[in-house]
Amino acid sequence: MHSTVVLKFGGSSCADNEKLNIVANKIIEFYELDYNVVVIVSAQGKTTDKLIQEAKELADVPNEREMDVLLSSGEQMSMAKISILLNRLGYQTVSLTGWQAGIYTAGAYQDSKIDYIDTSRIQKELEKHHIVIIAGFQGMNQNMDITTLGRGGSDTTAVAVAAALSADECYIFSDVAGIYSTDPHKVSNAKKLERVSYEEMLEISSEGAKVLHNRCIEIGKKFQIPIIAKSTFRNEEGTIIQNKIEDSTIKSIVKNDAILRIHLTSPQYKSTMVNEIVTFCVTNGILTQNLVNNSTDSLDISFTIKSDKLAKFQNLIETQYPKIEMSYHNVTRIAMIGFGILNNENNLKELMNILAQNNTDIACMEVSESKIAVLLNQTVSDVVLEQLHQKLIS
Ligand code: ASP
Ligand code: MG
């Protein structure tokens, strides 16, 4: 019996014909090693953004069902093109939409979840030794309507298909060569990690590093599928995400400046008002984090939101709570991630040291087995990140 691998190629890897040729050759490399090869593709380049834009030109709020019909077409173009290319190169392939591949979904349009995968069609094609190319980011719900999985959802398709097929590995090929010890655009000696655990990777991406779709890591962890993040274009080792390896080293430091600290006050207060505000925000798609309640007899709370939510947030508060006073300022969050980080007390001491040297005090701190995160009262430059990286990782 052949082992199965799943290879996922992102939008930038499929952007034009030249790149599609590189992708086809990567696929062939695996096929020639005698693997069962299942490929998951994203839409080419910025196709999804373009489709959203075009729909909005036709209607301010496009019909949700039809929006998913439209958005799912981007991935279908990629799968057909790769298939055509591989056929010309002499390989037998079959391209499948999400629903043809048996991917059943549940939940809202544009944000559905994979419910289960009926792999019989995929399996039948693999038995014929065909290369199976599946459109990522999509499936079909109970009503046989097309749904999409949320932006960046092709990663999730890939790992879910790998889990359903009990594949050996799931490769996520993209224009980034792996997971780094910090943002290589900000710190020049950032190094690529050989391996990280699922837990660490979940922390790294939820702190704002945009490498992998969070949901794909959860699936990988649950079904024990090793995920390998790797460059499509450069021939170098990527990063493998797999089970925890016991140590106390810091794997990655993530700095996020796109955060605002909001302060809300009002003399008018009732005992469940904070709960009410949090619920109201979440219902309207705004997540409040790092919340601190400073008073028991008036409203005096602070919390953070993502900077790009400011206009929406301001508007919501003004309409729903016209009596509340609001102020805000830019802050930075720095998270140091590594399972067992607290086993070495030096990690925390060094962080405090470097912040003190830079005259920066902390507004909020969060400590867990795999993370030390601080919210700083002001934005700090990349120099702080560089110093931390130098002391704690390099
Ligand atoms: N094409 C979709 C998007 O741009 C899905 C993906 O790329 O993973 O969000
Ligand atoms: Mg992506």
mmCIF file of C-alpha atoms and ligand atoms in Angstrom:
data_model
loop_
_atom_site.group_PDB
_atom_site.id
_atom_site.type_symbol
_atom_site.label_atom_id
_atom_site.label_comp_id
_atom_site.label_asym_id
_atom_site.label_seq_id
_atom_site.Cartn_x
_atom_site.Cartn_y
_atom_site.Cartn_z
ATOM 1 C CA MET A 1 0.000 0.000 0.000
ATOM 2 C CA HIS A 2 1.227 3.484 -0.832
ATOM 3 C CA SER A 3 1.497 6.184 1.818
ATOM 4 C CA THR A 4 -0.582 9.274 1.276
ATOM 5 C CA VAL A 5 0.610 12.882 1.382
ATOM 6 C CA VAL A 6 -1.474 16.020 1.125
ATOM 7 C CA LEU A 7 0.160 19.018 -0.555
ATOM 8 C CA LYS A 8 -1.468 22.419 -0.237
ATOM 9 C CA PHE A 9 -0.494 25.354 -2.446
ATOM 10 C CA GLY A 10 -1.487 28.898 -1.484
ATOM 11 C CA GLY A 11 -2.669 31.764 -3.649
ATOM 12 C CA SER A 12 0.760 33.277 -4.284
ATOM 13 C CA SER A 13 2.102 29.864 -5.369
ATOM 14 C CA CYS A 14 -0.649 29.571 -7.982
ATOM 15 C CA ALA A 15 -0.566 33.219 -9.087
ATOM 16 C CA ASP A 16 0.427 32.791 -12.760
ATOM 17 C CA ASN A 17 1.341 30.182 -15.357
ATOM 18 C CA GLU A 18 5.026 30.285 -14.551
ATOM 19 C CA LYS A 19 4.295 29.572 -10.891
ATOM 20 C CA LEU A 20 1.771 26.885 -11.761
ATOM 21 C CA ASN A 21 4.580 25.104 -13.616
ATOM 22 C CA ILE A 22 6.705 25.150 -10.466
ATOM 23 C CA VAL A 23 3.728 23.798 -8.495
ATOM 24 C CA ALA A 24 3.202 21.027 -11.073
ATOM 25 C CA ASN A 25 6.841 19.991 -10.766
ATOM 26 C CA LYS A 26 6.598 19.854 -6.966
ATOM 27 C CA ILE A 27 3.550 17.606 -7.278
ATOM 28 C CA ILE A 28 5.374 15.348 -9.724
ATOM 29 C CA GLU A 29 8.352 15.062 -7.334
ATOM 30 C CA PHE A 30 6.093 13.505 -4.689
ATOM 31 C CA TYR A 31 4.208 11.357 -7.166
ATOM 32 C CA GLU A 32 7.460 9.922 -8.506
ATOM 33 C CA LEU A 33 8.395 8.936 -4.945
ATOM 34 C CA ASP A 34 5.418 6.591 -5.156
ATOM 35 C CA TYR A 35 3.117 8.457 -2.809
ATOM 36 C CA ASN A 36 -0.616 8.723 -3.184
ATOM 37 C CA VAL A 37 -0.769 12.456 -3.852
ATOM 38 C CA VAL A 38 -3.710 14.669 -2.900
ATOM 39 C CA VAL A 39 -3.333 18.348 -3.729
ATOM 40 C CA ILE A 40 -5.355 21.209 -2.226
ATOM 41 C CA VAL A 41 -5.276 24.568 -3.966
ATOM 42 C CA SER A 42 -6.193 28.160 -3.158
ATOM 43 C CA ALA A 43 -7.484 30.713 -5.631
ATOM 44 C CA GLN A 44 -4.809 32.365 -7.785
ATOM 45 C CA GLY A 45 -3.153 35.454 -6.282
ATOM 46 C CA LYS A 46 -5.692 38.037 -5.129
ATOM 47 C CA THR A 47 -8.639 36.397 -6.909
ATOM 48 C CA THR A 48 -10.805 36.086 -3.779
ATOM 49 C CA ASP A 49 -10.349 39.783 -2.910
ATOM 50 C CA LYS A 50 -11.235 40.670 -6.487
ATOM 51 C CA LEU A 51 -14.384 38.543 -6.449
ATOM 52 C CA ILE A 52 -15.538 40.139 -3.183
ATOM 53 C CA GLN A 53 -14.940 43.581 -4.658
ATOM 54 C CA GLU A 54 -16.855 42.733 -7.825
ATOM 55 C CA ALA A 55 -19.831 41.429 -5.865
ATOM 56 C CA LYS A 56 -19.910 44.627 -3.810
ATOM 57 C CA GLU A 57 -20.056 46.648 -7.003
ATOM 58 C CA LEU A 58 -23.292 44.817 -7.816
ATOM 59 C CA ALA A 59 -24.909 45.040 -4.388
ATOM 60 C CA ASP A 60 -23.931 46.710 -1.103
ATOM 61 C CA VAL A 61 -24.726 43.548 0.783
ATOM 62 C CA PRO A 62 -24.557 40.662 -1.677
ATOM 63 C CA ASN A 63 -26.796 37.659 -1.061
ATOM 64 C CA GLU A 64 -24.848 35.329 1.222
ATOM 65 C CA ARG A 65 -25.598 32.105 -0.595
ATOM 66 C CA GLU A 66 -24.664 33.531 -3.969
ATOM 67 C CA MET A 67 -21.525 35.069 -2.488
ATOM 68 C CA ASP A 68 -20.263 31.587 -1.621
ATOM 69 C CA VAL A 69 -21.124 30.316 -5.099
ATOM 70 C CA LEU A 70 -18.995 33.136 -6.454
ATOM 71 C CA LEU A 71 -16.091 32.830 -3.999
ATOM 72 C CA SER A 72 -15.781 29.067 -4.441
ATOM 73 C CA SER A 73 -15.117 29.592 -8.153
ATOM 74 C CA GLY A 74 -11.614 30.993 -7.518
ATOM 75 C CA GLU A 75 -10.308 27.681 -6.199
ATOM 76 C CA GLN A 76 -11.997 25.797 -9.042
ATOM 77 C CA MET A 77 -10.002 27.752 -11.600
ATOM 78 C CA SER A 78 -6.743 26.827 -9.877
ATOM 79 C CA MET A 79 -7.551 23.124 -9.655
ATOM 80 C CA ALA A 80 -8.537 22.875 -13.316
ATOM 81 C CA LYS A 81 -5.436 24.730 -14.495
ATOM 82 C CA ILE A 82 -3.060 22.549 -12.472
ATOM 83 C CA SER A 83 -4.863 19.478 -13.702
ATOM 84 C CA ILE A 84 -4.588 20.584 -17.347
ATOM 85 C CA LEU A 85 -0.897 21.251 -16.847
ATOM 86 C CA LEU A 86 -0.189 17.877 -15.235
ATOM 87 C CA ASN A 87 -2.111 16.093 -17.994
ATOM 88 C CA ARG A 88 0.015 17.796 -20.597
ATOM 89 C CA LEU A 89 3.117 16.654 -18.721
ATOM 90 C CA GLY A 90 1.828 13.099 -18.974
ATOM 91 C CA TYR A 91 0.235 12.522 -15.566
ATOM 92 C CA GLN A 92 -3.280 11.284 -14.889
ATOM 93 C CA THR A 93 -5.232 13.552 -12.608
ATOM 94 C CA VAL A 94 -8.715 14.361 -11.464
ATOM 95 C CA SER A 95 -9.803 17.759 -10.174
ATOM 96 C CA LEU A 96 -12.621 17.814 -7.635
ATOM 97 C CA THR A 97 -14.658 20.634 -6.138
ATOM 98 C CA GLY A 98 -15.209 20.495 -2.376
ATOM 99 C CA TRP A 99 -18.573 18.779 -2.815
ATOM 100 C CA GLN A 100 -17.258 16.293 -5.380
ATOM 101 C CA ALA A 101 -14.528 15.437 -2.905
ATOM 102 C CA GLY A 102 -17.190 14.700 -0.254
ATOM 103 C CA ILE A 103 -16.493 17.674 2.009
ATOM 104 C CA TYR A 104 -19.660 18.325 4.012
ATOM 105 C CA THR A 105 -19.982 21.568 5.934
ATOM 106 C CA ALA A 106 -22.165 23.136 8.596
ATOM 107 C CA GLY A 107 -22.681 26.691 9.776
ATOM 108 C CA ALA A 108 -22.901 30.137 8.256
ATOM 109 C CA TYR A 109 -22.052 31.056 4.696
ATOM 110 C CA GLN A 110 -18.503 32.383 4.412
ATOM 111 C CA ASP A 111 -17.666 30.946 7.793
ATOM 112 C CA SER A 112 -18.716 27.320 7.674
ATOM 113 C CA LYS A 113 -16.955 24.457 9.410
ATOM 114 C CA ILE A 114 -16.106 21.051 7.985
ATOM 115 C CA ASP A 115 -18.593 18.611 9.455
ATOM 116 C CA TYR A 116 -17.275 15.393 7.917
ATOM 117 C CA ILE A 117 -15.563 14.130 4.798
ATOM 118 C CA ASP A 118 -16.802 11.163 2.798
ATOM 119 C CA THR A 119 -13.520 10.068 1.235
ATOM 120 C CA SER A 120 -14.925 7.365 -1.080
ATOM 121 C CA ARG A 121 -14.455 9.343 -4.306
ATOM 122 C CA ILE A 122 -10.949 10.484 -3.355
ATOM 123 C CA GLN A 123 -10.038 6.929 -2.432
ATOM 124 C CA LYS A 124 -11.394 5.536 -5.682
ATOM 125 C CA GLU A 125 -9.252 7.960 -7.658
ATOM 126 C CA LEU A 126 -6.151 7.178 -5.596
ATOM 127 C CA GLU A 127 -6.656 3.477 -6.249
ATOM 128 C CA LYS A 128 -6.415 4.279 -9.961
ATOM 129 C CA HIS A 129 -3.188 6.053 -9.035
ATOM 130 C CA HIS A 130 -4.554 9.398 -10.177
ATOM 131 C CA ILE A 131 -3.254 12.628 -8.703
ATOM 132 C CA VAL A 132 -6.281 14.122 -6.919
ATOM 133 C CA ILE A 133 -6.552 17.907 -6.996
ATOM 134 C CA ILE A 134 -9.159 19.416 -4.687
ATOM 135 C CA ALA A 135 -10.426 22.995 -4.483
ATOM 136 C CA GLY A 136 -9.702 24.319 -0.986
ATOM 137 C CA PHE A 137 -11.876 26.626 1.132
ATOM 138 C CA GLN A 138 -15.231 25.057 0.207
ATOM 139 C CA GLY A 139 -17.767 22.326 0.784
ATOM 140 C CA MET A 140 -21.466 21.595 0.653
ATOM 141 C CA ASN A 141 -23.967 21.881 3.497
ATOM 142 C CA GLN A 142 -26.979 19.737 4.402
ATOM 143 C CA ASN A 143 -29.149 21.587 1.894
ATOM 144 C CA MET A 144 -26.644 20.837 -0.871
ATOM 145 C CA ASP A 145 -25.662 24.478 -1.032
ATOM 146 C CA ILE A 146 -22.072 25.574 -1.550
ATOM 147 C CA THR A 147 -20.390 27.148 1.466
ATOM 148 C CA THR A 148 -16.911 28.567 2.072
ATOM 149 C CA LEU A 149 -14.791 28.134 5.185
ATOM 150 C CA GLY A 150 -13.693 31.688 5.997
ATOM 151 C CA ARG A 151 -10.721 33.610 4.625
ATOM 152 C CA GLY A 152 -7.552 31.547 4.497
ATOM 153 C CA GLY A 153 -9.626 28.376 4.828
ATOM 154 C CA SER A 154 -7.729 26.271 2.290
ATOM 155 C CA ASP A 155 -5.195 25.363 4.982
ATOM 156 C CA THR A 156 -8.068 23.899 6.958
ATOM 157 C CA THR A 157 -9.316 21.920 3.962
ATOM 158 C CA ALA A 158 -5.816 20.491 3.546
ATOM 159 C CA VAL A 159 -5.342 19.287 7.114
ATOM 160 C CA ALA A 160 -8.936 18.021 7.341
ATOM 161 C CA VAL A 161 -8.509 15.977 4.151
ATOM 162 C CA ALA A 162 -5.161 14.685 5.472
ATOM 163 C CA ALA A 163 -6.910 13.631 8.698
ATOM 164 C CA ALA A 164 -9.785 11.939 6.855
ATOM 165 C CA LEU A 165 -7.313 9.959 4.703
ATOM 166 C CA SER A 166 -4.955 9.243 7.639
ATOM 167 C CA ALA A 167 -2.203 10.778 5.529
ATOM 168 C CA ASP A 168 1.412 10.597 6.685
ATOM 169 C CA GLU A 169 1.936 14.330 6.401
ATOM 170 C CA CYS A 170 0.313 17.549 5.257
ATOM 171 C CA TYR A 171 2.571 20.029 3.483
ATOM 172 C CA ILE A 172 1.526 23.680 3.387
ATOM 173 C CA PHE A 173 3.514 25.240 0.542
ATOM 174 C CA SER A 174 3.547 29.036 0.311
ATOM 175 C CA ASP A 175 5.829 32.014 -0.250
ATOM 176 C CA VAL A 176 7.023 31.818 3.376
ATOM 177 C CA ALA A 177 9.699 29.265 4.098
ATOM 178 C CA GLY A 178 8.410 28.202 7.506
ATOM 179 C CA ILE A 179 7.774 29.471 11.026
ATOM 180 C CA TYR A 180 10.310 31.958 12.352
ATOM 181 C CA SER A 181 11.639 32.858 15.788
ATOM 182 C CA THR A 182 10.230 36.332 15.179
ATOM 183 C CA ASP A 183 9.074 38.430 12.227
ATOM 184 C CA PRO A 184 11.970 38.305 9.705
ATOM 185 C CA HIS A 185 10.785 41.605 8.204
ATOM 186 C CA LYS A 186 11.445 43.305 11.560
ATOM 187 C CA VAL A 187 14.442 41.432 12.947
ATOM 188 C CA SER A 188 17.168 40.532 10.490
ATOM 189 C CA ASN A 189 18.593 37.564 12.374
ATOM 190 C CA ALA A 190 15.226 35.871 12.887
ATOM 191 C CA LYS A 191 15.786 32.186 12.345
ATOM 192 C CA LYS A 192 13.578 29.557 10.843
ATOM 193 C CA LEU A 193 12.448 26.919 13.323
ATOM 194 C CA GLU A 194 13.037 23.284 12.603
ATOM 195 C CA ARG A 195 10.046 22.203 14.670
ATOM 196 C CA VAL A 196 7.296 23.585 16.902
ATOM 197 C CA SER A 197 4.514 21.844 18.785
ATOM 198 C CA TYR A 198 0.842 22.243 17.895
ATOM 199 C CA GLU A 199 0.300 24.162 21.150
ATOM 200 C CA GLU A 200 3.095 26.575 20.382
ATOM 201 C CA MET A 201 1.880 27.066 16.834
ATOM 202 C CA LEU A 202 -1.639 27.812 18.058
ATOM 203 C CA GLU A 203 -0.203 30.513 20.334
ATOM 204 C CA ILE A 204 2.019 31.925 17.589
ATOM 205 C CA SER A 205 -0.851 32.313 15.163
ATOM 206 C CA SER A 206 -3.386 33.569 17.694
ATOM 207 C CA GLU A 207 -0.877 36.283 18.675
ATOM 208 C CA GLY A 208 -1.142 37.567 15.129
ATOM 209 C CA ALA A 209 1.527 35.823 13.052
ATOM 210 C CA LYS A 210 -0.247 35.188 9.761
ATOM 211 C CA VAL A 211 1.296 31.926 8.626
ATOM 212 C CA LEU A 212 -1.353 29.266 9.020
ATOM 213 C CA HIS A 213 -5.113 29.240 9.511
ATOM 214 C CA ASN A 214 -5.678 28.575 13.227
ATOM 215 C CA ARG A 215 -8.317 25.944 12.626
ATOM 216 C CA CYS A 216 -5.924 23.796 10.606
ATOM 217 C CA ILE A 217 -3.558 23.531 13.561
ATOM 218 C CA GLU A 218 -6.391 22.451 15.851
ATOM 219 C CA ILE A 219 -7.323 19.709 13.381
ATOM 220 C CA GLY A 220 -3.682 18.647 13.051
ATOM 221 C CA LYS A 221 -3.396 18.384 16.812
ATOM 222 C CA LYS A 222 -6.637 16.486 17.221
ATOM 223 C CA PHE A 223 -5.837 13.909 14.528
ATOM 224 C CA GLN A 224 -2.062 13.909 15.009
ATOM 225 C CA ILE A 225 -1.217 14.962 11.469
ATOM 226 C CA PRO A 226 2.276 16.447 11.144
ATOM 227 C CA ILE A 227 2.019 19.761 9.265
ATOM 228 C CA ILE A 228 5.025 21.011 7.330
ATOM 229 C CA ALA A 229 5.175 24.686 6.358
ATOM 230 C CA LYS A 230 7.567 25.103 3.464
ATOM 231 C CA SER A 231 8.473 27.359 0.553
ATOM 232 C CA THR A 232 7.155 26.510 -2.904
ATOM 233 C CA PHE A 233 9.973 28.336 -4.604
ATOM 234 C CA ARG A 234 13.054 27.813 -2.465
ATOM 235 C CA ASN A 235 14.470 24.377 -2.006
ATOM 236 C CA GLU A 236 15.043 24.382 1.744
ATOM 237 C CA GLU A 237 13.736 22.614 4.817
ATOM 238 C CA GLY A 238 10.540 24.040 6.227
ATOM 239 C CA THR A 239 9.156 23.893 9.758
ATOM 240 C CA ILE A 240 7.418 20.800 11.052
ATOM 241 C CA ILE A 241 4.505 21.232 13.434
ATOM 242 C CA GLN A 242 3.914 18.120 15.477
ATOM 243 C CA ASN A 243 3.651 16.792 19.013
ATOM 244 C CA LYS A 244 5.170 18.537 21.978
ATOM 245 C CA ILE A 245 8.848 18.161 22.605
ATOM 246 C CA GLU A 246 9.678 18.831 26.251
ATOM 247 C CA ASP A 247 12.010 21.779 26.782
ATOM 248 C CA SER A 248 11.973 25.298 28.140
ATOM 249 C CA THR A 249 13.329 27.268 25.232
ATOM 250 C CA ILE A 250 11.467 30.177 23.707
ATOM 251 C CA LYS A 251 10.494 29.318 20.156
ATOM 252 C CA SER A 252 9.094 32.552 18.891
ATOM 253 C CA ILE A 253 8.431 36.147 19.906
ATOM 254 C CA VAL A 254 5.464 37.896 18.338
ATOM 255 C CA LYS A 255 4.976 41.665 18.558
ATOM 256 C CA ASN A 256 1.661 43.196 17.614
ATOM 257 C CA ASP A 257 1.144 46.949 17.255
ATOM 258 C CA ALA A 258 -2.263 46.849 15.640
ATOM 259 C CA ILE A 259 -4.013 47.041 19.000
ATOM 260 C CA LEU A 260 -5.905 49.826 20.762
ATOM 261 C CA ARG A 261 -6.517 50.093 24.469
ATOM 262 C CA ILE A 262 -9.986 51.443 25.090
ATOM 263 C CA HIS A 263 -11.056 53.130 28.306
ATOM 264 C CA LEU A 264 -14.771 53.449 29.072
ATOM 265 C CA THR A 265 -16.188 55.393 32.004
ATOM 266 C CA SER A 266 -19.612 56.434 33.167
ATOM 267 C CA PRO A 267 -21.086 57.425 36.529
ATOM 268 C CA GLN A 268 -24.258 55.622 35.523
ATOM 269 C CA TYR A 269 -23.725 52.023 36.418
ATOM 270 C CA LYS A 270 -25.544 48.797 37.125
ATOM 271 C CA SER A 271 -24.014 45.589 38.364
ATOM 272 C CA THR A 272 -24.022 43.589 35.122
ATOM 273 C CA MET A 273 -23.051 46.404 32.816
ATOM 274 C CA VAL A 274 -19.581 45.070 31.956
ATOM 275 C CA ASN A 275 -20.999 41.689 30.996
ATOM 276 C CA GLU A 276 -23.553 43.455 28.881
ATOM 277 C CA ILE A 277 -20.927 45.515 27.029
ATOM 278 C CA VAL A 278 -18.725 42.485 26.342
ATOM 279 C CA THR A 279 -21.707 40.523 25.031
ATOM 280 C CA PHE A 280 -22.797 43.458 22.912
ATOM 281 C CA CYS A 281 -19.314 43.749 21.360
ATOM 282 C CA VAL A 282 -18.959 40.045 20.672
ATOM 283 C CA THR A 283 -22.429 39.881 19.124
ATOM 284 C CA ASN A 284 -21.279 42.612 16.764
ATOM 285 C CA GLY A 285 -18.084 40.829 15.827
ATOM 286 C CA ILE A 286 -15.682 42.705 18.106
ATOM 287 C CA LEU A 287 -13.533 40.731 20.506
ATOM 288 C CA THR A 288 -12.569 42.541 23.728
ATOM 289 C CA GLN A 289 -9.309 41.299 25.214
ATOM 290 C CA ASN A 290 -7.128 42.120 28.230
ATOM 291 C CA LEU A 291 -10.172 43.478 30.052
ATOM 292 C CA VAL A 292 -9.674 45.078 33.456
ATOM 293 C CA ASN A 293 -12.568 46.309 35.602
ATOM 294 C CA ASN A 294 -11.329 49.059 37.924
ATOM 295 C CA SER A 295 -14.435 49.830 39.937
ATOM 296 C CA THR A 296 -17.454 48.265 41.602
ATOM 297 C CA ASP A 297 -19.715 51.331 41.803
ATOM 298 C CA SER A 298 -19.205 53.119 38.517
ATOM 299 C CA LEU A 299 -18.247 52.042 35.034
ATOM 300 C CA ASP A 300 -14.464 52.170 34.680
ATOM 301 C CA ILE A 301 -13.071 49.515 32.400
ATOM 302 C CA SER A 302 -10.266 49.142 29.933
ATOM 303 C CA PHE A 303 -9.678 46.493 27.325
ATOM 304 C CA THR A 304 -8.091 46.073 23.930
ATOM 305 C CA ILE A 305 -9.532 45.659 20.461
ATOM 306 C CA LYS A 306 -7.899 45.280 17.062
ATOM 307 C CA SER A 307 -7.085 48.692 15.586
ATOM 308 C CA ASP A 308 -9.017 48.065 12.392
ATOM 309 C CA LYS A 309 -12.226 47.689 14.430
ATOM 310 C CA LEU A 310 -12.082 51.223 15.849
ATOM 311 C CA ALA A 311 -14.565 52.941 13.541
ATOM 312 C CA LYS A 312 -17.098 50.162 13.952
ATOM 313 C CA PHE A 313 -16.603 50.050 17.719
ATOM 314 C CA GLN A 314 -16.920 53.793 18.169
ATOM 315 C CA ASN A 315 -20.098 53.825 16.164
ATOM 316 C CA LEU A 316 -21.593 50.943 18.149
ATOM 317 C CA ILE A 317 -20.837 52.501 21.541
ATOM 318 C CA GLU A 318 -22.114 55.929 20.520
ATOM 319 C CA THR A 319 -25.432 54.519 19.369
ATOM 320 C CA GLN A 320 -25.997 51.942 22.087
ATOM 321 C CA TYR A 321 -24.416 53.769 25.071
ATOM 322 C CA PRO A 322 -24.504 57.519 24.360
ATOM 323 C CA LYS A 323 -23.706 58.392 28.011
ATOM 324 C CA ILE A 324 -20.437 56.474 28.163
ATOM 325 C CA GLU A 325 -17.180 58.435 27.879
ATOM 326 C CA MET A 326 -14.599 56.779 25.707
ATOM 327 C CA SER A 327 -10.896 57.305 25.165
ATOM 328 C CA TYR A 328 -8.255 55.150 23.510
ATOM 329 C CA HIS A 329 -4.554 54.911 22.722
ATOM 330 C CA ASN A 330 -2.199 52.695 20.741
ATOM 331 C CA VAL A 331 -0.488 49.902 22.618
ATOM 332 C CA THR A 332 1.810 46.987 21.837
ATOM 333 C CA ARG A 333 1.484 43.372 22.830
ATOM 334 C CA ILE A 334 4.565 41.188 22.994
ATOM 335 C CA ALA A 335 4.187 37.437 23.384
ATOM 336 C CA MET A 336 7.020 35.021 24.011
ATOM 337 C CA ILE A 337 6.023 31.490 23.137
ATOM 338 C CA GLY A 338 7.572 28.160 24.056
ATOM 339 C CA PHE A 339 6.188 25.215 25.934
ATOM 340 C CA GLY A 340 7.694 25.111 29.437
ATOM 341 C CA ILE A 341 8.647 28.773 29.269
ATOM 342 C CA LEU A 342 8.201 29.130 33.040
ATOM 343 C CA ASN A 343 10.702 26.379 33.789
ATOM 344 C CA ASN A 344 13.362 29.013 33.356
ATOM 345 C CA GLU A 345 12.693 32.079 35.499
ATOM 346 C CA ASN A 346 15.298 33.971 33.533
ATOM 347 C CA ASN A 347 12.830 34.356 30.652
ATOM 348 C CA LEU A 348 10.514 36.558 32.664
ATOM 349 C CA LYS A 349 13.362 38.457 34.342
ATOM 350 C CA GLU A 350 15.011 39.293 31.029
ATOM 351 C CA LEU A 351 11.740 40.541 29.604
ATOM 352 C CA MET A 352 11.241 42.897 32.572
ATOM 353 C CA ASN A 353 14.844 44.014 32.319
ATOM 354 C CA ILE A 354 14.661 44.932 28.669
ATOM 355 C CA LEU A 355 11.356 46.722 29.078
ATOM 356 C CA ALA A 356 12.769 48.718 32.014
ATOM 357 C CA GLN A 357 15.847 49.683 29.999
ATOM 358 C CA ASN A 358 13.499 50.970 27.343
ATOM 359 C CA ASN A 359 11.462 52.891 29.874
ATOM 360 C CA THR A 360 8.359 50.903 29.157
ATOM 361 C CA ASP A 361 5.949 49.692 31.792
ATOM 362 C CA ILE A 362 3.424 46.924 31.437
ATOM 363 C CA ALA A 363 -0.310 47.452 31.506
ATOM 364 C CA CYS A 364 -1.338 43.832 31.683
ATOM 365 C CA MET A 365 0.411 40.476 31.854
ATOM 366 C CA GLU A 366 -0.660 36.972 30.949
ATOM 367 C CA VAL A 367 1.350 33.898 31.881
ATOM 368 C CA SER A 368 0.682 30.290 30.989
ATOM 369 C CA GLU A 369 2.674 27.118 30.552
ATOM 370 C CA SER A 370 3.493 28.008 26.994
ATOM 371 C CA LYS A 371 3.366 31.792 26.890
ATOM 372 C CA ILE A 372 4.365 35.011 28.598
ATOM 373 C CA ALA A 373 2.536 37.952 27.072
ATOM 374 C CA VAL A 374 2.618 41.577 28.105
ATOM 375 C CA LEU A 375 0.498 44.459 27.024
ATOM 376 C CA LEU A 376 2.508 47.674 27.027
ATOM 377 C CA ASN A 377 1.041 51.062 27.770
ATOM 378 C CA GLN A 378 2.557 52.548 24.658
ATOM 379 C CA THR A 379 3.782 51.319 21.316
ATOM 380 C CA VAL A 380 7.409 50.267 21.319
ATOM 381 C CA SER A 381 9.786 50.152 18.397
ATOM 382 C CA ASP A 382 11.176 47.028 16.800
ATOM 383 C CA VAL A 383 14.395 47.685 18.733
ATOM 384 C CA VAL A 384 12.774 46.177 21.829
ATOM 385 C CA LEU A 385 11.826 43.106 19.823
ATOM 386 C CA GLU A 386 15.355 42.863 18.509
ATOM 387 C CA GLN A 387 16.834 43.067 22.019
ATOM 388 C CA LEU A 388 14.489 40.396 23.325
ATOM 389 C CA HIS A 389 15.264 38.151 20.387
ATOM 390 C CA GLN A 390 18.981 38.710 20.893
ATOM 391 C CA LYS A 391 18.889 37.878 24.621
ATOM 392 C CA LEU A 392 16.370 35.067 24.661
ATOM 393 C CA ILE A 393 16.634 33.272 21.331
ATOM 394 C CA SER A 394 19.759 34.080 19.304
HETATM 395 N N1 ASP B 1 -8.935 31.907 -1.455
HETATM 396 C C1 ASP B 1 -9.354 32.001 -0.082
HETATM 397 C C2 ASP B 1 -8.894 33.303 0.527
HETATM 398 O O1 ASP B 1 -8.263 34.102 -0.138
HETATM 399 C C3 ASP B 1 -8.932 30.829 0.745
HETATM 400 C C4 ASP B 1 -7.455 30.657 0.928
HETATM 401 O O2 ASP B 1 -6.649 31.281 0.251
HETATM 402 O O3 ASP B 1 -7.058 29.862 1.782
HETATM 403 O O4 ASP B 1 -9.182 33.584 1.659
HETATM 404 MG MG MG B 2 -3.386 31.276 3.358
#
